[in-house]
């Protein structure tokens, strides 16, 4: 194996692919690739050639970068393929947030409609390589949708734990449709996360939350593909939402690896955006503490309704390495930003639009310069959460203002009715 595992806290190392998610000391683990060995063997031209190849692994926006993901035999790789998402130019959103230009990487265009597919192909591949037959996760919806689909593909039993009544309908539908055994627990996501870790330890079930280091490896490819989309030009900023904090941990790890390999000549800065009602990282970062205090989380962006994120240590380490910042936005700001993203014809779920609300805030505060080269990541598809969309446009979301509402009108069924409506 050309990689090993290392503890984020005490540095203890473990051999490559193991059924282990945490160090004996309790901290999370990193996959450490042998970058010295890889140096000089990889080039951006190799990745570009693979992008137009018809090979099964090359077609994946994750496995195209396989040397930096997971060193396994191709037959073990469970891929759909994933990635290859659009990087949209969003000029109207740019002017709304106060930037000259803005690119939005739409990870909601992955096979199950969210960025989770990149991490999941890594995690389910590791599961297959380890001979796992049962996999499990706690989820605010997207992880469970993704895991259910990849487990179905790989012929594994999927066990899903979700907070009852707190996940969007599109996501619940997916877990059921893909055949996952789904438990709606009476606690919140953080409680579900604790439960599933204990269950997996006791029963030998393979855990597929982002505490699993191989999930993080697949997730890194989000950054690799952004750079590839940009012809390997490094943007000034990459901005993304933060919940359980796996995605930003992955992004910074991947960037640091590309930099160490000499494949990029500078690092981007990173901004993580949290919902104000679910902001433990924002609070810890603002207080410059090394400890994270859990919060009781509440936001209408249910995907990021998380008060005790598992990957917080990796997240802070990555933020420091990328000269990053953390900001928070209100649910009203998220809804307004969503109306802009949707109205530009791009569309994304609420948590994704925290990205755009966060950019607006950081530009207003002078942290991001108006002429900066900024890429925002949209993490989930518009169709994941139709209730919020319809509620917003019909102005029925209690306590919120639907500033950009586009309400449907009830009309009669004659041509005269239609014409009157058209003129009205
Ligand atoms: N955006 C969306 C749409 C998400 O579903 C999530 C997390 C995030 C952002 C935050 O990413 O956790 O890596 O910081 N969803 C998880 C889930 C927790 O269970 O689907 P993160």
Coordinates of C-alpha atoms and ligand atoms in Angstrom, one line a residue:
X1 CA 0.0 0.0 0.0
X2 CA 1.3 3.5 -0.8
X3 CA -0.5 5.1 2.0
X4 CA -1.1 4.8 5.8
X5 CA -3.4 6.2 8.4
X6 CA -2.3 8.8 10.9
X7 CA -4.0 10.3 13.9
X8 CA -5.0 14.0 13.7
X9 CA -4.3 14.4 17.4
X10 CA -1.4 12.3 18.6
X11 CA 0.1 11.3 15.2
X12 CA 0.0 7.5 15.8
X13 CA 0.2 5.7 12.5
X14 CA -1.7 2.6 11.3
X15 CA -1.2 0.5 8.2
X16 CA -3.2 1.4 5.0
X17 CA -6.7 0.0 4.5
X18 CA -8.1 -1.0 7.9
X19 CA -11.5 -1.4 9.5
X20 CA -10.8 1.6 11.8
X21 CA -12.1 5.1 11.8
X22 CA -10.5 6.6 14.9
X23 CA -7.1 6.3 16.6
X24 CA -6.9 4.4 19.9
X25 CA -6.8 7.9 21.6
X26 CA -10.3 8.7 20.1
X27 CA -9.3 11.3 17.4
X28 CA -10.1 11.0 13.7
X29 CA -7.6 9.7 11.2
X30 CA -6.0 11.0 8.0
X31 CA -5.0 9.0 4.9
X32 CA -1.4 9.9 4.3
X33 CA -0.2 9.3 0.7
X34 CA 3.4 8.7 -0.1
X35 CA 3.8 12.1 -1.8
X36 CA 7.6 11.7 -2.1
X37 CA 7.1 8.6 -4.2
X38 CA 4.4 10.3 -6.3
X39 CA 6.4 13.4 -6.9
X40 CA 7.5 13.7 -10.6
X41 CA 5.2 10.8 -11.6
X42 CA 2.0 12.9 -11.8
X43 CA 1.2 15.8 -14.0
X44 CA -1.8 17.9 -14.7
X45 CA -1.5 16.7 -18.3
X46 CA -2.1 13.1 -17.1
X47 CA -5.3 14.2 -15.4
X48 CA -6.4 16.2 -18.5
X49 CA -5.8 13.3 -20.8
X50 CA -7.9 11.1 -18.6
X51 CA -10.7 13.6 -18.7
X52 CA -11.3 12.8 -22.4
X53 CA -10.6 9.0 -22.0
X54 CA -13.4 6.4 -22.1
X55 CA -11.8 4.3 -19.4
X56 CA -14.3 3.4 -16.6
X57 CA -12.1 5.0 -13.9
X58 CA -11.0 8.0 -16.0
X59 CA -14.6 9.0 -16.6
X60 CA -15.1 9.6 -12.9
X61 CA -14.4 13.0 -11.6
X62 CA -12.9 11.3 -8.5
X63 CA -11.0 8.2 -9.9
X64 CA -9.4 10.3 -12.6
X65 CA -7.2 11.5 -9.7
X66 CA -6.9 8.0 -8.3
X67 CA -3.2 8.2 -7.1
X68 CA -4.4 10.8 -4.6
X69 CA -7.6 9.0 -3.7
X70 CA -7.1 5.4 -2.8
X71 CA -4.7 2.8 -4.1
X72 CA -6.9 -0.2 -4.8
X73 CA -7.4 -2.6 -7.7
X74 CA -9.8 -1.2 -10.4
X75 CA -12.2 -4.1 -9.8
X76 CA -12.9 -3.0 -6.3
X77 CA -13.8 0.5 -7.4
X78 CA -17.6 1.2 -7.0
X79 CA -18.2 4.2 -9.4
X80 CA -21.3 5.5 -11.3
X81 CA -19.2 7.6 -12.4
X82 CA -19.5 10.8 -10.3
X83 CA -18.3 14.4 -10.6
X84 CA -17.9 16.1 -14.0
X85 CA -20.2 18.8 -12.7
X86 CA -20.7 22.2 -14.3
X87 CA -18.7 25.2 -13.2
X88 CA -21.2 28.0 -14.0
X89 CA -20.5 31.6 -14.7
X90 CA -23.1 33.4 -12.7
X91 CA -22.9 37.1 -13.6
X92 CA -26.3 38.2 -12.0
X93 CA -25.4 36.4 -8.7
X94 CA -22.0 38.0 -8.9
X95 CA -23.4 41.5 -9.1
X96 CA -25.9 40.8 -6.3
X97 CA -23.0 39.7 -4.0
X98 CA -20.8 42.7 -5.1
X99 CA -18.3 40.8 -7.2
X100 CA -17.1 41.5 -10.7
X101 CA -17.5 37.8 -11.5
X102 CA -18.5 34.6 -9.8
X103 CA -18.2 30.9 -10.7
X104 CA -20.4 28.3 -9.1
X105 CA -19.4 24.7 -9.1
X106 CA -22.7 22.7 -9.0
X107 CA -22.1 19.6 -7.0
X108 CA -25.9 19.0 -7.0
X109 CA -25.3 17.6 -10.5
X110 CA -23.7 14.4 -9.1
X111 CA -25.6 11.1 -9.7
X112 CA -27.7 11.3 -6.5
X113 CA -27.9 15.1 -6.5
X114 CA -25.2 16.1 -4.0
X115 CA -21.5 16.4 -3.5
X116 CA -21.7 13.4 -1.2
X117 CA -21.2 11.0 -4.2
X118 CA -17.6 12.0 -4.4
X119 CA -16.8 10.9 -0.9
X120 CA -19.2 7.9 -1.1
X121 CA -17.5 6.3 -4.1
X122 CA -14.3 6.4 -1.9
X123 CA -16.0 5.0 1.2
X124 CA -18.0 2.3 -0.6
X125 CA -14.9 1.2 -2.5
X126 CA -13.0 0.9 0.8
X127 CA -16.0 -1.1 2.1
X128 CA -15.9 -3.5 -0.8
X129 CA -12.2 -3.9 -0.6
X130 CA -12.6 -4.8 3.1
X131 CA -15.4 -7.3 2.3
X132 CA -18.1 -5.4 4.2
X133 CA -21.7 -6.5 3.5
X134 CA -23.5 -3.9 5.7
X135 CA -22.9 -0.2 5.8
X136 CA -24.4 2.5 7.9
X137 CA -24.6 6.3 8.4
X138 CA -26.3 9.0 10.3
X139 CA -27.5 11.8 8.0
X140 CA -29.3 15.1 7.5
X141 CA -30.3 13.5 4.2
X142 CA -27.8 13.7 1.4
X143 CA -25.2 11.3 2.9
X144 CA -28.0 8.7 3.3
X145 CA -29.3 9.2 -0.2
X146 CA -25.8 8.7 -1.6
X147 CA -24.9 5.8 0.6
X148 CA -28.2 4.0 -0.1
X149 CA -27.6 4.3 -3.9
X150 CA -23.9 3.2 -3.8
X151 CA -24.7 0.4 -1.4
X152 CA -27.5 -0.8 -3.7
X153 CA -25.1 -0.7 -6.6
X154 CA -22.5 -2.7 -4.7
X155 CA -25.0 -5.2 -3.3
X156 CA -24.6 -4.2 0.3
X157 CA -27.2 -3.7 3.0
X158 CA -27.6 0.0 3.9
X159 CA -28.7 1.2 7.3
X160 CA -29.7 4.8 7.6
X161 CA -30.3 6.9 10.8
X162 CA -32.0 10.2 10.3
X163 CA -33.5 12.8 12.7
X164 CA -37.2 12.3 12.6
X165 CA -39.0 15.2 10.7
X166 CA -35.8 17.1 10.1
X167 CA -34.7 16.0 6.6
X168 CA -36.0 17.3 3.3
X169 CA -38.5 15.1 1.5
X170 CA -36.4 14.6 -1.7
X171 CA -33.7 13.0 0.4
X172 CA -35.9 10.8 2.5
X173 CA -37.5 9.6 -0.8
X174 CA -34.1 8.6 -2.1
X175 CA -33.1 6.5 0.9
X176 CA -36.4 4.6 0.7
X177 CA -36.3 4.2 -3.1
X178 CA -32.8 2.8 -3.1
X179 CA -33.8 0.2 -0.5
X180 CA -32.0 1.4 2.6
X181 CA -33.3 0.2 6.0
X182 CA -34.2 3.6 7.4
X183 CA -34.6 4.5 11.0
X184 CA -36.1 7.9 12.0
X185 CA -34.7 8.5 15.4
X186 CA -36.4 10.8 18.0
X187 CA -33.2 12.8 18.5
X188 CA -31.2 15.3 16.4
X189 CA -28.4 14.6 13.8
X190 CA -25.8 14.7 16.5
X191 CA -27.6 12.1 18.6
X192 CA -27.9 9.9 15.5
X193 CA -24.2 10.3 14.8
X194 CA -23.3 9.1 18.3
X195 CA -25.7 6.1 18.0
X196 CA -24.4 5.0 14.6
X197 CA -20.8 5.1 15.8
X198 CA -21.6 2.9 18.8
X199 CA -23.6 0.6 16.7
X200 CA -20.9 0.2 14.0
X201 CA -18.3 -0.5 16.7
X202 CA -20.4 -3.1 18.4
X203 CA -21.7 -4.9 15.3
X204 CA -18.8 -4.6 12.9
X205 CA -21.0 -2.7 10.4
X206 CA -18.9 -0.4 8.1
X207 CA -19.5 3.2 9.0
X208 CA -19.8 5.6 6.1
X209 CA -20.0 9.0 7.7
X210 CA -17.2 11.5 6.9
X211 CA -15.4 10.3 10.1
X212 CA -14.4 7.5 7.7
X213 CA -11.1 8.7 6.3
X214 CA -11.8 7.2 2.8
X215 CA -14.9 9.4 2.5
X216 CA -12.6 12.4 2.9
X217 CA -10.2 11.1 0.2
X218 CA -13.0 10.9 -2.4
X219 CA -14.4 14.3 -1.4
X220 CA -11.0 16.0 -2.1
X221 CA -11.7 15.6 -5.8
X222 CA -14.1 18.5 -5.6
X223 CA -11.1 20.8 -5.5
X224 CA -9.1 18.9 -8.1
X225 CA -11.9 19.2 -10.5
X226 CA -12.4 22.9 -9.9
X227 CA -8.8 23.4 -10.7
X228 CA -9.0 21.3 -13.8
X229 CA -12.1 23.3 -14.9
X230 CA -10.0 26.4 -14.5
X231 CA -7.1 25.1 -16.5
X232 CA -5.1 24.6 -13.2
X233 CA -5.3 28.3 -12.4
X234 CA -5.7 28.7 -8.7
X235 CA -8.6 31.0 -7.7
X236 CA -8.2 33.5 -4.9
X237 CA -11.1 32.0 -2.9
X238 CA -13.1 28.8 -2.7
X239 CA -16.3 29.2 -0.6
X240 CA -18.4 26.4 0.7
X241 CA -21.0 25.6 3.5
X242 CA -20.0 23.8 6.7
X243 CA -22.0 21.3 8.6
X244 CA -20.3 18.1 9.8
X245 CA -17.1 19.8 8.3
X246 CA -16.0 16.9 6.1
X247 CA -16.1 18.8 2.9
X248 CA -13.9 21.7 3.8
X249 CA -11.5 19.3 5.6
X250 CA -11.2 17.4 2.4
X251 CA -10.8 20.4 0.2
X252 CA -7.9 21.8 2.2
X253 CA -6.2 18.4 2.4
X254 CA -6.4 18.0 -1.4
X255 CA -5.1 21.5 -2.1
X256 CA -2.2 21.0 0.3
X257 CA -1.3 17.7 -1.5
X258 CA -1.4 19.3 -5.0
X259 CA 0.9 22.1 -3.6
X260 CA 3.3 19.6 -2.1
X261 CA 3.5 17.8 -5.4
X262 CA 4.3 21.0 -7.2
X263 CA 1.1 20.7 -9.4
X264 CA -0.1 24.1 -8.3
X265 CA 2.1 27.1 -7.4
X266 CA -0.1 28.7 -4.7
X267 CA -2.9 27.8 -2.4
X268 CA -6.4 29.3 -2.6
X269 CA -8.0 30.9 0.5
X270 CA -11.0 29.1 1.8
X271 CA -14.2 30.5 3.4
X272 CA -16.5 28.2 5.3
X273 CA -20.1 29.4 5.8
X274 CA -22.3 28.2 8.6
X275 CA -25.9 28.9 9.3
X276 CA -26.2 31.2 12.3
X277 CA -28.4 28.7 14.0
X278 CA -25.8 25.9 13.6
X279 CA -22.5 27.7 14.0
X280 CA -20.1 25.9 16.3
X281 CA -17.1 26.3 14.0
X282 CA -17.9 30.0 13.5
X283 CA -17.9 30.5 17.3
X284 CA -14.7 28.5 17.8
X285 CA -12.9 30.3 15.0
X286 CA -14.0 33.8 16.2
X287 CA -12.9 33.0 19.7
X288 CA -9.5 31.6 18.4
X289 CA -10.0 28.6 20.7
X290 CA -8.7 25.1 20.0
X291 CA -11.8 23.5 21.4
X292 CA -15.2 23.4 19.8
X293 CA -18.3 23.7 22.0
X294 CA -21.3 21.9 20.6
X295 CA -24.4 24.0 20.0
X296 CA -28.1 23.1 19.8
X297 CA -28.6 23.4 16.1
X298 CA -31.7 24.9 14.3
X299 CA -31.8 26.2 10.7
X300 CA -34.2 25.8 7.8
X301 CA -31.1 24.6 5.8
X302 CA -31.6 21.2 7.4
X303 CA -28.6 19.7 5.6
X304 CA -26.3 21.7 7.8
X305 CA -28.4 21.5 11.0
X306 CA -25.4 20.1 13.0
X307 CA -24.2 21.2 16.4
X308 CA -21.3 18.8 17.1
X309 CA -19.4 18.3 13.9
X310 CA -17.1 15.2 13.8
X311 CA -14.4 16.7 11.6
X312 CA -13.8 19.9 13.4
X313 CA -10.1 19.4 14.2
X314 CA -9.3 18.6 10.5
X315 CA -11.4 21.6 9.6
X316 CA -9.6 24.1 11.7
X317 CA -6.2 22.7 10.6
X318 CA -7.2 23.1 7.0
X319 CA -8.5 26.6 7.6
X320 CA -5.2 27.6 9.1
X321 CA -3.2 26.0 6.2
X322 CA -5.3 27.9 3.6
X323 CA -5.5 31.2 5.4
X324 CA -9.2 30.6 5.7
X325 CA -12.1 32.4 7.3
X326 CA -15.4 31.2 8.8
X327 CA -18.6 33.3 8.5
X328 CA -22.2 32.8 9.5
X329 CA -25.4 33.8 7.8
X330 CA -29.1 34.0 8.9
X331 CA -31.8 31.8 7.4
X332 CA -33.3 34.9 5.8
X333 CA -29.9 35.6 4.1
X334 CA -29.8 32.0 2.9
X335 CA -33.3 32.3 1.4
X336 CA -32.5 35.5 -0.3
X337 CA -29.3 34.0 -1.8
X338 CA -31.2 31.0 -2.9
X339 CA -33.7 33.1 -4.7
X340 CA -30.8 34.7 -6.6
X341 CA -29.1 31.3 -7.4
X342 CA -32.4 29.8 -8.5
X343 CA -33.5 32.9 -10.4
X344 CA -30.3 32.8 -12.5
X345 CA -31.5 29.4 -13.7
X346 CA -28.9 27.4 -11.8
X347 CA -30.8 26.4 -8.7
X348 CA -29.7 24.6 -5.5
X349 CA -30.9 23.5 -2.1
X350 CA -30.9 25.9 0.9
X351 CA -27.6 24.8 2.5
X352 CA -25.8 25.2 -0.8
X353 CA -26.9 28.8 -1.0
X354 CA -25.3 29.6 2.3
X355 CA -22.2 29.8 0.1
X356 CA -23.6 32.7 -1.8
X357 CA -25.0 34.4 1.3
X358 CA -21.6 34.0 2.9
X359 CA -19.8 35.5 -0.1
X360 CA -22.1 38.5 0.0
X361 CA -21.3 39.0 3.6
X362 CA -17.6 38.7 3.2
X363 CA -17.5 41.1 0.3
X364 CA -19.5 43.6 2.3
X365 CA -17.1 43.2 5.2
X366 CA -14.1 43.8 2.8
X367 CA -12.7 40.3 3.4
X368 CA -13.2 39.3 -0.2
X369 CA -12.2 42.0 -2.7
X370 CA -14.8 42.8 -5.4
X371 CA -12.3 41.9 -8.2
X372 CA -11.2 38.6 -6.5
X373 CA -11.4 35.3 -8.4
X374 CA -14.0 33.4 -6.4
X375 CA -15.4 29.9 -6.8
X376 CA -18.5 29.0 -4.7
X377 CA -19.5 25.4 -4.2
X378 CA -23.2 24.5 -4.5
X379 CA -23.5 21.3 -2.6
X380 CA -27.0 20.0 -3.4
X381 CA -29.7 20.0 -6.1
X382 CA -32.7 22.3 -6.1
X383 CA -35.1 19.4 -6.2
X384 CA -33.8 18.0 -2.9
X385 CA -36.0 20.4 -0.9
X386 CA -39.1 21.4 -2.8
X387 CA -41.1 22.3 0.3
X388 CA -38.8 25.3 1.0
X389 CA -39.0 26.5 -2.6
X390 CA -42.8 26.4 -2.8
X391 CA -43.2 27.8 0.8
X392 CA -40.9 30.7 -0.1
X393 CA -42.6 31.6 -3.4
X394 CA -46.1 31.3 -1.9
X395 CA -44.9 33.4 1.1
X396 CA -45.9 30.7 3.6
X397 CA -42.6 30.3 5.4
X398 CA -43.4 31.6 8.9
X399 CA -41.2 34.3 10.2
X400 CA -39.5 34.9 6.8
X401 CA -39.9 37.6 4.1
X402 CA -40.2 36.3 0.5
X403 CA -38.5 39.3 -1.1
X404 CA -38.1 37.7 -4.5
X405 CA -41.3 35.6 -4.5
X406 CA -42.6 34.2 -7.8
X407 CA -46.0 32.9 -6.7
X408 CA -48.2 30.8 -8.9
X409 CA -51.7 32.2 -9.8
X410 CA -54.9 30.2 -9.8
X411 CA -56.9 31.0 -12.9
X412 CA -59.9 29.7 -14.9
X413 CA -59.7 27.4 -17.9
X414 CA -60.8 29.5 -20.8
X415 CA -58.6 31.3 -23.3
X416 CA -60.1 34.6 -22.0
X417 CA -58.9 33.7 -18.5
X418 CA -55.4 32.9 -19.7
X419 CA -55.2 36.2 -21.7
X420 CA -56.5 38.2 -18.8
X421 CA -53.8 36.6 -16.6
X422 CA -51.1 37.3 -19.2
X423 CA -52.1 41.0 -19.4
X424 CA -52.6 41.3 -15.7
Ligands
LIG1 N1 -24.4 21.1 1.9 C1 -25.3 20.0 1.9 C2 -26.3 20.0 0.8 C3 -25.1 19.0 2.8 O1 -25.9 17.9 2.7 C4 -24.1 19.0 3.8 C5 -24.0 17.9 4.7 C6 -23.3 20.2 3.8 C7 -23.5 21.2 2.9 C8 -22.2 20.3 4.8 O2 -21.1 19.5 4.4 O3 -21.0 18.1 6.5 O4 -19.1 18.2 4.9 O5 -19.6 20.2 6.3 N2 -24.7 17.0 4.8 C9 -24.5 15.8 5.7 C10 -25.5 14.7 5.4 C11 -24.2 16.0 7.1 O6 -25.8 13.9 6.3 O7 -26.0 14.7 4.3 P1 -20.1 19.0 5.6

